Tab-separated table of C-alpha atoms (C1' of nucleotides) in Angstrom:
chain	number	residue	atom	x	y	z
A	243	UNK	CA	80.484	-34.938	-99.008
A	244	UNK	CA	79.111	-37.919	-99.913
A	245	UNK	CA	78.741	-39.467	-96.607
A	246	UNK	CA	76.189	-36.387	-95.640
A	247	UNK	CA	73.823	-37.616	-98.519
A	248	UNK	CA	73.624	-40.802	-96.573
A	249	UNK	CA	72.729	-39.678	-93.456
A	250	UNK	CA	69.948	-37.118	-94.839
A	251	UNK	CA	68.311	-39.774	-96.347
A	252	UNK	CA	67.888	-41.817	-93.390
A	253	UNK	CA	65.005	-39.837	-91.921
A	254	UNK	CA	63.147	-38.499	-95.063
A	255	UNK	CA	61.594	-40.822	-97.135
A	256	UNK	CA	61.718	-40.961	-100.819
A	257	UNK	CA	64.170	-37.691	-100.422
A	258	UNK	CA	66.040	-37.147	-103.196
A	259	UNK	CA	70.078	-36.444	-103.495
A	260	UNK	CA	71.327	-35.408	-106.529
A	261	UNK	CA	74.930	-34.327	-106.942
A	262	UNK	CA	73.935	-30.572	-108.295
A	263	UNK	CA	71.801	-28.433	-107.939
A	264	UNK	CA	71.350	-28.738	-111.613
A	265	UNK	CA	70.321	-32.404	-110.919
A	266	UNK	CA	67.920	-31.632	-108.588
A	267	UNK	CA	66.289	-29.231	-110.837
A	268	UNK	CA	66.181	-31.673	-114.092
A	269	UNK	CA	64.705	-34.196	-111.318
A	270	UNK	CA	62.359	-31.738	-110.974
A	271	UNK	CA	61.615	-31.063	-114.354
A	272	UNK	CA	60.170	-34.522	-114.451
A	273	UNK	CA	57.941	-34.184	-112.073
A	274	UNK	CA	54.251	-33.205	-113.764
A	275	UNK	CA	52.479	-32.365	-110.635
A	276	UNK	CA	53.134	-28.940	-109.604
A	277	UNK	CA	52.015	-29.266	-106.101
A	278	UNK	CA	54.843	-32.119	-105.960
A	279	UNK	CA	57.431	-29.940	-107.564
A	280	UNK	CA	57.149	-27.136	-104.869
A	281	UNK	CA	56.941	-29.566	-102.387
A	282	UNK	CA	60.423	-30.931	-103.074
A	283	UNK	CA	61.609	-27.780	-104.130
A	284	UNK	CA	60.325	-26.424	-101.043
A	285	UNK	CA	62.120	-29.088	-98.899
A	286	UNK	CA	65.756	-28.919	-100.558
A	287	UNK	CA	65.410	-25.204	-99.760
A	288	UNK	CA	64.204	-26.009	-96.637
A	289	UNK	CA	67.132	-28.188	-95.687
A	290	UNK	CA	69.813	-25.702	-97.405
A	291	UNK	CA	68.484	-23.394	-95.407
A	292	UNK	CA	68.719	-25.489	-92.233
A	293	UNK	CA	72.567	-26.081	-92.834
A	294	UNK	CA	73.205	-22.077	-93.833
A	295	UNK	CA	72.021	-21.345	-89.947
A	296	UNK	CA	74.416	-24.248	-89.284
A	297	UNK	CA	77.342	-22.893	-90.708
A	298	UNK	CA	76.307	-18.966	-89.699
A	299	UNK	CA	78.585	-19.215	-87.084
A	300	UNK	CA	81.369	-19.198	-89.790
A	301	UNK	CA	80.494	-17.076	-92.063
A	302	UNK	CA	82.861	-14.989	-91.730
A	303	UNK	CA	85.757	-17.919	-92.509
A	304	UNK	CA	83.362	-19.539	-95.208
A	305	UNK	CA	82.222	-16.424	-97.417
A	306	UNK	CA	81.791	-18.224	-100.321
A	307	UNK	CA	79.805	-21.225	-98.647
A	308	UNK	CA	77.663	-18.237	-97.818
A	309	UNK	CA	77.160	-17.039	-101.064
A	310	UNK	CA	77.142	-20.674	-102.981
A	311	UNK	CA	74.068	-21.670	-100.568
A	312	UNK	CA	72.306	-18.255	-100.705
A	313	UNK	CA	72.114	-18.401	-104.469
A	314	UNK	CA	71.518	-21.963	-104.398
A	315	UNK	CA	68.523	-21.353	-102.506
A	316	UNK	CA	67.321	-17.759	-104.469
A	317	UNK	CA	67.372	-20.063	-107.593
A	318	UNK	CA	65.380	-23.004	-105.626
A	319	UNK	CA	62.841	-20.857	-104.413
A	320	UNK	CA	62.565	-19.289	-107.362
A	321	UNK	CA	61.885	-22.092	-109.604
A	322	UNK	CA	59.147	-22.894	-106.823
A	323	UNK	CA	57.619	-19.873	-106.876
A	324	UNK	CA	57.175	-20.610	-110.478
A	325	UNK	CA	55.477	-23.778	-109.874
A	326	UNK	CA	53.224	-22.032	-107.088
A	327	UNK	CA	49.504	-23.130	-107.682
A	328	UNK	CA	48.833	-22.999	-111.156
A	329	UNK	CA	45.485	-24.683	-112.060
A	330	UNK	CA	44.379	-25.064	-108.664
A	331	UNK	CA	43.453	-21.811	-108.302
A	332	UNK	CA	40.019	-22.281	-107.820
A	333	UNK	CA	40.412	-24.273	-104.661
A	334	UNK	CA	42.718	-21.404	-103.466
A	335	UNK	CA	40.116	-18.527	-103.382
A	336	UNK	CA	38.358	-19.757	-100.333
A	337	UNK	CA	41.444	-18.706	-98.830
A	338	UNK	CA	43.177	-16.096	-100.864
A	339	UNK	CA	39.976	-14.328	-102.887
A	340	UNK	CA	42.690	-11.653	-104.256
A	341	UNK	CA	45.115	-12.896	-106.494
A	342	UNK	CA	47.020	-9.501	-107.018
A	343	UNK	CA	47.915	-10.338	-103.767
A	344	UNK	CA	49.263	-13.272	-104.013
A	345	UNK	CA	51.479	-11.336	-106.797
A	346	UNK	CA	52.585	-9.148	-104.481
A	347	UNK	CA	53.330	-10.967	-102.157
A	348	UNK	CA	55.567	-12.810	-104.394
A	349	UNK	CA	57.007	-9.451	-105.341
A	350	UNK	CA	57.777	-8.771	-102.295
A	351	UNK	CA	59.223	-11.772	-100.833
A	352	UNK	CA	61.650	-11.328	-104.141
A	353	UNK	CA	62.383	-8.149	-103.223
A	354	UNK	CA	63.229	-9.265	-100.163
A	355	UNK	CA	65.258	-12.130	-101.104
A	356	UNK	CA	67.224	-9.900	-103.284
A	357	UNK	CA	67.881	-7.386	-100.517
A	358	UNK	CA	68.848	-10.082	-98.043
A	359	UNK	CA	71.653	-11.328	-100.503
A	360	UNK	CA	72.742	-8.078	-101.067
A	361	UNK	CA	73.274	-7.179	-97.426
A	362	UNK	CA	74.242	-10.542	-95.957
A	363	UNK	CA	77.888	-9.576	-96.326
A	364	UNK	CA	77.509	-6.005	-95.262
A	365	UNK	CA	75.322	-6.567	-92.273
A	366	UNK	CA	77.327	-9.760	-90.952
A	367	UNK	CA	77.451	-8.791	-87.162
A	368	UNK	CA	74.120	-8.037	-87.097
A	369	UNK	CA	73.667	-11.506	-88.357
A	370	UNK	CA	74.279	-12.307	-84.766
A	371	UNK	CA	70.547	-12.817	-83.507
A	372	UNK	CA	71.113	-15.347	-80.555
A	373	UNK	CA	67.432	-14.905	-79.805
A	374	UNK	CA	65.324	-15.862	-77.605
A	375	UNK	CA	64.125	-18.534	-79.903
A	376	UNK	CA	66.421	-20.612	-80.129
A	377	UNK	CA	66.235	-22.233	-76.289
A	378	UNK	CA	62.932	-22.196	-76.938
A	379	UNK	CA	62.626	-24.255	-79.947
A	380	UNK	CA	65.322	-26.213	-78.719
A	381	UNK	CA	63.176	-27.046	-75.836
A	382	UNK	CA	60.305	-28.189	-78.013
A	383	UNK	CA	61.753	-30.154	-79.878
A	384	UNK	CA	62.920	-32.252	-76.898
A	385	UNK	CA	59.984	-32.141	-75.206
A	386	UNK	CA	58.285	-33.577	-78.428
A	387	UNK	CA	58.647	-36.618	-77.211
A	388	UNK	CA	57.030	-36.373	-73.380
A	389	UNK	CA	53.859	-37.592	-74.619
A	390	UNK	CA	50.968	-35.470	-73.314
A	391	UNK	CA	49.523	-37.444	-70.370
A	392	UNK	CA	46.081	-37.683	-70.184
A	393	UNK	CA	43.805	-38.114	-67.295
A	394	UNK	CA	42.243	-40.994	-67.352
A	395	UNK	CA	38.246	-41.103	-66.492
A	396	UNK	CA	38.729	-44.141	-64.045
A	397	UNK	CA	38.098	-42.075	-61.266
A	398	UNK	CA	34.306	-41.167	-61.633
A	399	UNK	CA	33.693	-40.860	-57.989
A	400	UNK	CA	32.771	-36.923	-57.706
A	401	UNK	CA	32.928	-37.630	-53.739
A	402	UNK	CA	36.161	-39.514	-54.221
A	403	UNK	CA	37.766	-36.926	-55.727
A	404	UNK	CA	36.465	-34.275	-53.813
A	405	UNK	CA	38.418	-36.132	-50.834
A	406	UNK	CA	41.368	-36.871	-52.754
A	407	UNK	CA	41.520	-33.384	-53.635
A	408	UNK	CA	41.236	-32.020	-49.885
A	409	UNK	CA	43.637	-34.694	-48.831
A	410	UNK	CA	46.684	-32.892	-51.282
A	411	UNK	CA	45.605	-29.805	-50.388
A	412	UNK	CA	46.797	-31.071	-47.159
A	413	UNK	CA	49.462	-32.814	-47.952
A	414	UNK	CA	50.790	-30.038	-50.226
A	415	UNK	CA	50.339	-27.248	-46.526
A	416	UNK	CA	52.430	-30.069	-44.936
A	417	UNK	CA	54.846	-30.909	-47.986
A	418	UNK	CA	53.880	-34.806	-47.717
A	419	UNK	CA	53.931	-36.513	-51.225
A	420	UNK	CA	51.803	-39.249	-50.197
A	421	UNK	CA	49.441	-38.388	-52.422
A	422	UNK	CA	51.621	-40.250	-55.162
A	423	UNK	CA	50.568	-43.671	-54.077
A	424	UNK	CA	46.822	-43.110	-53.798
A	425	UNK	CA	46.682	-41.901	-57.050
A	426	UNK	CA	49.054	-43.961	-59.353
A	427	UNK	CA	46.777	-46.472	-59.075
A	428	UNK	CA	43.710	-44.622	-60.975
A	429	UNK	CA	46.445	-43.778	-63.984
A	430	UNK	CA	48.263	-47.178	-63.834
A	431	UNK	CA	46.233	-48.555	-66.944
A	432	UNK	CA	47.935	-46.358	-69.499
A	433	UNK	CA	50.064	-49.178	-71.658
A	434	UNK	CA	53.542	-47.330	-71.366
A	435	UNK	CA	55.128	-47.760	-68.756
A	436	UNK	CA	57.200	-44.778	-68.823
A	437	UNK	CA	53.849	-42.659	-69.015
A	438	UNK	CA	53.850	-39.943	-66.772
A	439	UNK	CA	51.855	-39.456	-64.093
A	440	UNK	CA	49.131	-37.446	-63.616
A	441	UNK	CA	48.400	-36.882	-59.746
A	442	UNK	CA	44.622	-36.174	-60.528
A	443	UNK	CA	41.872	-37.718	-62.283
A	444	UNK	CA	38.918	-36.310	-64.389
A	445	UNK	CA	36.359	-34.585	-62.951
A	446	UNK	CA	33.274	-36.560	-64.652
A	447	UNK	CA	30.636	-34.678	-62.792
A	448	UNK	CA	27.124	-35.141	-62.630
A	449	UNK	CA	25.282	-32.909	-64.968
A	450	UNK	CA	23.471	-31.117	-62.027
A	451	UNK	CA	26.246	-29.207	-61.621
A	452	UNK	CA	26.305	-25.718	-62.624
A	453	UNK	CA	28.845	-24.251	-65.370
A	454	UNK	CA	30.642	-21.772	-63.280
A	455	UNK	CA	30.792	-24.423	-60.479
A	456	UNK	CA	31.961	-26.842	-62.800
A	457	UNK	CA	34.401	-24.320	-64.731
A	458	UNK	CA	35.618	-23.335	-60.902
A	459	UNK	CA	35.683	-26.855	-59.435
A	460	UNK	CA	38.040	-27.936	-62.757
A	461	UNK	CA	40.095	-24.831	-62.904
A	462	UNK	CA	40.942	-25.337	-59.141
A	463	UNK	CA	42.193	-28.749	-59.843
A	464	UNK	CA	44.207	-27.960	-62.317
A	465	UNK	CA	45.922	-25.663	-60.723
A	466	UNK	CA	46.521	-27.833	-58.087
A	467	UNK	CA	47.550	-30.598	-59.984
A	468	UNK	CA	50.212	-28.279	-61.440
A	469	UNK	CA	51.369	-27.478	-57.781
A	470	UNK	CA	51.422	-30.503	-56.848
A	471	UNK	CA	53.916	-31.073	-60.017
A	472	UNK	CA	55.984	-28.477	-59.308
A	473	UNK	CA	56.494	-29.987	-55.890
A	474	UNK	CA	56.736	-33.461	-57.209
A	475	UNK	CA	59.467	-32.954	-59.747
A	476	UNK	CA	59.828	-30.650	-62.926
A	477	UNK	CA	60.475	-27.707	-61.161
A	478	UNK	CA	58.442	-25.465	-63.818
A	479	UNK	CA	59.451	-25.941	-66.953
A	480	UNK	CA	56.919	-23.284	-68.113
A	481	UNK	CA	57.770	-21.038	-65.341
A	482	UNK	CA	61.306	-20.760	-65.881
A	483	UNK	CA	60.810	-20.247	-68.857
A	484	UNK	CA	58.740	-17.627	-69.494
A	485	UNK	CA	61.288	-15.779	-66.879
A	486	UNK	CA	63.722	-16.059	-68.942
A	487	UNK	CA	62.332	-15.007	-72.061
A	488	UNK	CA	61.204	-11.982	-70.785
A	489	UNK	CA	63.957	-11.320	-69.162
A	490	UNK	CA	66.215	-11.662	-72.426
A	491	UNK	CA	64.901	-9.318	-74.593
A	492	UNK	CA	61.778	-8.307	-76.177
A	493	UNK	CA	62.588	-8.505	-80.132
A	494	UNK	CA	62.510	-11.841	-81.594
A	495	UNK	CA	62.207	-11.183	-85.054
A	496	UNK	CA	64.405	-13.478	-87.561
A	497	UNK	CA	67.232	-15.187	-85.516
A	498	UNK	CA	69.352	-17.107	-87.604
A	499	UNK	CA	70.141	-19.835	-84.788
A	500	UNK	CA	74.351	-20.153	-85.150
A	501	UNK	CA	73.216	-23.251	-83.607
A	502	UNK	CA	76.369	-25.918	-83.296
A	503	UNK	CA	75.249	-29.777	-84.489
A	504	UNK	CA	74.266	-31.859	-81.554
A	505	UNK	CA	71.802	-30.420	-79.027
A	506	UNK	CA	72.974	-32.154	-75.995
A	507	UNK	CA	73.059	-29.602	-73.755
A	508	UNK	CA	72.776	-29.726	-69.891
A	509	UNK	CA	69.436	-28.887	-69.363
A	510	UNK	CA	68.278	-32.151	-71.450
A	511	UNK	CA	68.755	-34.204	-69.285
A	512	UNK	CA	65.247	-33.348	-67.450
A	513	UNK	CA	63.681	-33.834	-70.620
A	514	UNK	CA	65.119	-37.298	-71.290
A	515	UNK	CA	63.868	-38.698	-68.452
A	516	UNK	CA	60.043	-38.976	-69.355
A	517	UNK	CA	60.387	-41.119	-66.319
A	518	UNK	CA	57.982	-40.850	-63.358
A	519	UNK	CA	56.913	-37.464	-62.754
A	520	UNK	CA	55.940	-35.004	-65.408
A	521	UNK	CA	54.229	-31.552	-65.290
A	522	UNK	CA	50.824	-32.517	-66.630
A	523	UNK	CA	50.636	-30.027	-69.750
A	524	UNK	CA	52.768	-29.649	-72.833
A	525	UNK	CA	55.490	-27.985	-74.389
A	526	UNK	CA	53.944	-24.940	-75.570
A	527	UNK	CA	54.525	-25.756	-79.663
A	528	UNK	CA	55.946	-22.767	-81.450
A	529	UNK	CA	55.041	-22.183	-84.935
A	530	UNK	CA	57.746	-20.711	-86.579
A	531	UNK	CA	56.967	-18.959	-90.126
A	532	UNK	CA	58.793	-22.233	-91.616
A	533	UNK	CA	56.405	-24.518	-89.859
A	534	UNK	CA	53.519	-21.992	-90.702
A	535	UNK	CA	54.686	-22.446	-94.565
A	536	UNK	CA	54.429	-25.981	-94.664
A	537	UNK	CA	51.063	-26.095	-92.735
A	538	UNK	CA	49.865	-23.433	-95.535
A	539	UNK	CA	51.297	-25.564	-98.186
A	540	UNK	CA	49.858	-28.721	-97.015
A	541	UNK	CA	46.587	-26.594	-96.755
A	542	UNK	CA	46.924	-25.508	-100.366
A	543	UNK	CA	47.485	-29.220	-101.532
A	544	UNK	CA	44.337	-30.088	-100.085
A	545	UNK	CA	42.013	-28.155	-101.228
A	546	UNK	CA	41.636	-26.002	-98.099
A	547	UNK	CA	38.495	-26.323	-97.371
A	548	UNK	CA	38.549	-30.326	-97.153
A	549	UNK	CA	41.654	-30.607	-95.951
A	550	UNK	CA	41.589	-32.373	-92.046
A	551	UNK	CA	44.454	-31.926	-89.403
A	552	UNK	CA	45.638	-35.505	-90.120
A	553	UNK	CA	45.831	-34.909	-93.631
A	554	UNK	CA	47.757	-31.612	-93.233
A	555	UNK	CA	49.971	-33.295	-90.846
A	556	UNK	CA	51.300	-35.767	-92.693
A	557	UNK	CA	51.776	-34.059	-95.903
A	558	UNK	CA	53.916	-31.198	-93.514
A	559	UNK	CA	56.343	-33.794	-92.873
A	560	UNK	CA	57.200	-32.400	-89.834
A	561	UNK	CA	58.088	-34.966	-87.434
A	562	UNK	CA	57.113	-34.368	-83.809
A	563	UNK	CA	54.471	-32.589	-85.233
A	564	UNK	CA	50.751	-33.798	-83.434
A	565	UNK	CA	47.390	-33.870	-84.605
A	566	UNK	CA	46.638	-31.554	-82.103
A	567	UNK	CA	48.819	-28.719	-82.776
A	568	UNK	CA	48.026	-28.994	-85.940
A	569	UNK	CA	44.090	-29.027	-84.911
A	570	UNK	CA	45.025	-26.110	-83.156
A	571	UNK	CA	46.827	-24.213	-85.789
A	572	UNK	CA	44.218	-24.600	-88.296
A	573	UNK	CA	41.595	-23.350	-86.120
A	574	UNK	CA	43.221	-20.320	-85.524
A	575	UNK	CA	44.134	-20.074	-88.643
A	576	UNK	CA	40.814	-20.692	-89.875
A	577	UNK	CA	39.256	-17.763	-87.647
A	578	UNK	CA	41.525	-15.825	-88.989
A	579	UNK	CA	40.849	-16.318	-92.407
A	580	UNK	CA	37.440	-16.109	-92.302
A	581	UNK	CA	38.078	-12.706	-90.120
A	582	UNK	CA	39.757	-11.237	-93.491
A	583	UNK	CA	37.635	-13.067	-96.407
A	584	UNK	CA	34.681	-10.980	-96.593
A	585	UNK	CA	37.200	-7.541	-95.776
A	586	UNK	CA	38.874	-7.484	-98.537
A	587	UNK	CA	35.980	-7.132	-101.173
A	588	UNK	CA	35.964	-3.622	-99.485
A	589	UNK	CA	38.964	-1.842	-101.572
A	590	UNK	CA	40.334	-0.681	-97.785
A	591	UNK	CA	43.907	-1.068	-96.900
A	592	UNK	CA	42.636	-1.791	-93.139
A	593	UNK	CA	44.137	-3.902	-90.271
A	594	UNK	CA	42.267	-6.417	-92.539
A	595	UNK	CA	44.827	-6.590	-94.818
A	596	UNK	CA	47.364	-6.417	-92.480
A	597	UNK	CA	46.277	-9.628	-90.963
A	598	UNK	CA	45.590	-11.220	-94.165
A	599	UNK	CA	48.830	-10.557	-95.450
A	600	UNK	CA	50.562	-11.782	-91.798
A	601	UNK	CA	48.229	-14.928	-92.596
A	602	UNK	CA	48.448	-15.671	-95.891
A	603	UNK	CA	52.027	-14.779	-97.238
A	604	UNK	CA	54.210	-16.133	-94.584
A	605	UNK	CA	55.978	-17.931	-97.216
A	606	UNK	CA	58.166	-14.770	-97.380
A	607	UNK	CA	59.413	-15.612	-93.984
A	608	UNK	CA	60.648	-18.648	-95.066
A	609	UNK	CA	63.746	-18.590	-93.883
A	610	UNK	CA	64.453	-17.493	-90.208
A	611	UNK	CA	63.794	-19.762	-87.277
A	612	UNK	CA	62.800	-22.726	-87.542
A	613	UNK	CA	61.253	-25.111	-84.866
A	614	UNK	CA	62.476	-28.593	-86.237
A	615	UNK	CA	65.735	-28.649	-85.926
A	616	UNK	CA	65.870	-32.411	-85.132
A	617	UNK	CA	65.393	-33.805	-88.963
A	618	UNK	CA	68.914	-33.578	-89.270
A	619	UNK	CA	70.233	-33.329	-86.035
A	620	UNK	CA	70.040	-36.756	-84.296
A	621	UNK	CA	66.451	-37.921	-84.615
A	622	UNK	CA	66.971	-41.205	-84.783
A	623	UNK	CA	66.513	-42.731	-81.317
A	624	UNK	CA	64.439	-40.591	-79.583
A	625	UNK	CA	62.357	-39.300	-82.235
A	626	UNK	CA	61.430	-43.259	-82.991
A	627	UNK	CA	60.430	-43.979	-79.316
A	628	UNK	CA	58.747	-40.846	-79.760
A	629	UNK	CA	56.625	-42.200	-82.619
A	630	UNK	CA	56.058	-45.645	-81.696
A	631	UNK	CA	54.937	-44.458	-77.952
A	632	UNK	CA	52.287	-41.363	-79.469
A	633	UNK	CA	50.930	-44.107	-81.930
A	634	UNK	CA	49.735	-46.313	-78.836
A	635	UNK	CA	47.957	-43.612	-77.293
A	636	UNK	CA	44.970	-43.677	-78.101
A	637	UNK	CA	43.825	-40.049	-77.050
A	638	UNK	CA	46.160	-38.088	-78.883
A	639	UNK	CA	43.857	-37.758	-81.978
A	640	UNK	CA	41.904	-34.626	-82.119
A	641	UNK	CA	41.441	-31.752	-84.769
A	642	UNK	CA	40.395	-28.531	-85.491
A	643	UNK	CA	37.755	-26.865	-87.653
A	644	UNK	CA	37.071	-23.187	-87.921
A	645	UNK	CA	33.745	-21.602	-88.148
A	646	UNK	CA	30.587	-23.913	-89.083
A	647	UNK	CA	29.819	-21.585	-91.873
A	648	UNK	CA	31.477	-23.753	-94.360
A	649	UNK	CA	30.170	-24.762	-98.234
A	650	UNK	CA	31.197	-28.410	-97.813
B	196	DA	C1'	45.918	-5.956	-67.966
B	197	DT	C1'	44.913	-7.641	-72.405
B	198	DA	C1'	45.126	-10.147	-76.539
B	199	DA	C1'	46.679	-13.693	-79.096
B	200	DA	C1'	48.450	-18.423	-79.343
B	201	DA	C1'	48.408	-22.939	-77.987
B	202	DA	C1'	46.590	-26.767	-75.184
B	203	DT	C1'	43.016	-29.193	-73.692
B	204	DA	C1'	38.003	-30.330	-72.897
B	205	DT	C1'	33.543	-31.251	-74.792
C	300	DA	C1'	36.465	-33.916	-86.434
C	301	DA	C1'	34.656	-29.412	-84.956
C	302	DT	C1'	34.247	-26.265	-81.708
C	303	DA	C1'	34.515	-24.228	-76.878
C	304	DT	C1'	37.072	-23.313	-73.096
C	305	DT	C1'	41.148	-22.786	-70.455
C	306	DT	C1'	45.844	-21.732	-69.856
C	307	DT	C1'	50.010	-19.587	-71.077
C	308	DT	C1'	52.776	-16.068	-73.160
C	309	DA	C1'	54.015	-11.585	-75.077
DNA sequence: ATAAAAATAT
DNA sequence: AATATTTTTA
């Protein structure tokens, strides 16, 4: 027991131990920022959570683990729930004008919480959700660290690439790979070695050309650059994938991964090897309602309307976790809030709502999947190369903003 | 075939 | 950093 404390607190910064749960909560006590308290809060349940989907598997030999962690975490979330938001309302309206709902919400997700432990022994076998989710995230989350490769603008020859472009076309009828050598060369300046290659370069076209031209001539070199991938190497990572989600099932509601410790299975091995040849684009990043929760919480501790990608990254502690995705995720997420805003003035109980609701009170889906699995899993050497390497590239800095109608 | 989500380009 | 566009997935 003790030993575990040790290696949780390895990867989490100023994370906190304490020996009970009562501990934790006088720890708590002490804390006078409320945003602060639910974020620790937050993360213990977070983490007891993580190790319940652990230990799923045994539920049925470990009852009473069961039923020690699910009330462990019922309190926990409670006591957050207590803490949620309470002067800072004001910067919450931009995002959640109706505080009723918020009420409700919390109502609900009680509700919900209280049903859950109530059936959780009842309903054991249809704990079993394998789900499709689970290879999934566990894909991600080794992909994390196959930096995205970028194209690099060396290449501004239109001509040039026009050539280069015809010659794999070629080359790709005939199943040569010579087109490896003459393009390395344009992508050997990135500074890690191990950086993937990216068999073509940037368009950088003369403005003369038209949209649709342009929008054709780029789309056509995508796709053969992600040919010429699939030839090269990573036989479709996307590909196979989507295959054999949809060929699993179609519900993928809550899946509590029975997930065993170390993910080292077979199929890694591809992923390890950022090596040489990589398909050009990235791990799709799933945002599971956990993720989603922390990105909303991070939000909420920001002020919303200021808050910036980096910002919201870094306070999600989420590690893996890119500026971009997180760009990404708040412009959606923006577009969708701004969808709802001005809806719900109007007393109907439309899709509006609906999607509000989806949007804004995901914290009800805490639990379920969850995409990082690796904070506790066995971070520690990949996850640092991982770091170190997407710190010294330089493009992988972008973010997100929603509609320009803002009050900044 | 379409819509929504995520990635990438501007 | 914000937004537009493209690609992928459900």
């Amino acid at each position: 027991m003790g030993s575990v404390h040790a290696e949780l607190s390895l990867d989490l910064k100023p994370t906190f131990l304490p020996k009970t749960i009562t501990d934790f909560l006088y720890e708590v006590s002490t804390i006078g920022n409320a945003a602060e308290k639910r974020l620790r809060l937050d993360d213990y349940v977070e983490r007891l959570e993580e190790e319940m989907r652990k230990i799923d598997a045994f539920k049925r030999e470990l009852p009473l683990c069961m039923l020690i962690m699910n009330d462990a975490i019922l309190v926990l979330k409670d006591e957050s729930a207590k803490w949620r938001i309470p002067n800072s309302q004001s910067i919450l309206e931009e995002f959640i004008p109706l505080k009723k709902e918020c009420d409700q919400k919390e109502e609900i997700k009680k509700e919900k919480e209280n049903r859950d432990k109530k059936n959780w022994m009842s309903s054991v076998q249809l704990w079993n959700t394998p789900s499709v989710y689970e290879k999934k995230n566990w894909m991600s989350s080794v992909q994390l660290w196959n930096t995205a490769i970028y194209p690099t603008t060396a290449n501004n020859n239109f001509e040039q690439k026009q050539h280069l472009k015809v010659e794999n076309k070629k080359m790709k009828e005939e199943g040569k790979s010579a087109a490896e050598d003459s393009y390395q060369p344009s992508i050997n300046r990135s500074t890690n070695g191990c950086r993937a290659f990216m068999p073509f370069t940037y368009p950088a076209v003369p403005v003369a050309m038209i949209k649709e031209e342009k929008a054709a001539k780029i789309k056509e070199e995508k796709e053969e650059s992600v040919i010429n991938g699939l030839s090269l190497s990573t036989p479709g990572i996307k590909k196979t994938n989507t295959r054999e989600s949809a060929g699993a099932s179609g519900s993928i509601t809550s899946s509590n991964s029975a997930v065993s410790s170390s993910p080292s299975p077979p199929s890694a091995q591809a992923n390890l090897h950022p090596g040489p040849q990589q398909s050009s684009r990235k791990q799709r990043r799933c945002w599971s309602p956990e993720l989603h929760r922390r990105f909303v919480n991070a939000l909420q501790q920001l002020g919303g309307s200021q808050a910036t990608p980096k910002q919201i990254r870094e306070l999600m502690h989420v590690d893996g976790l890119t500026n971009d995705e997180v760009k990404s995720h708040l412009q959606k997420y923006r577009l969708h809030t701004r969808r709802i805003h001005p809806a719900i003035s109007t007393p109907a109980n439309q899709s509006s709502a609906v999607l509000g609701d989806l949007w804004m009170s995901q914290d009800q889906y805490s639990d379920s999947t969850k995409t990082t699995g690796f904070q506790s899993a066995s971070p520690e050497g990949p996850l640092q190369l991982a770091r170190s390497a997407r710190g010294s590239s330089p493009p992988e800095d972008k973010s997100i903003r929603g509609r320009s109608f803002t009050t900044t």
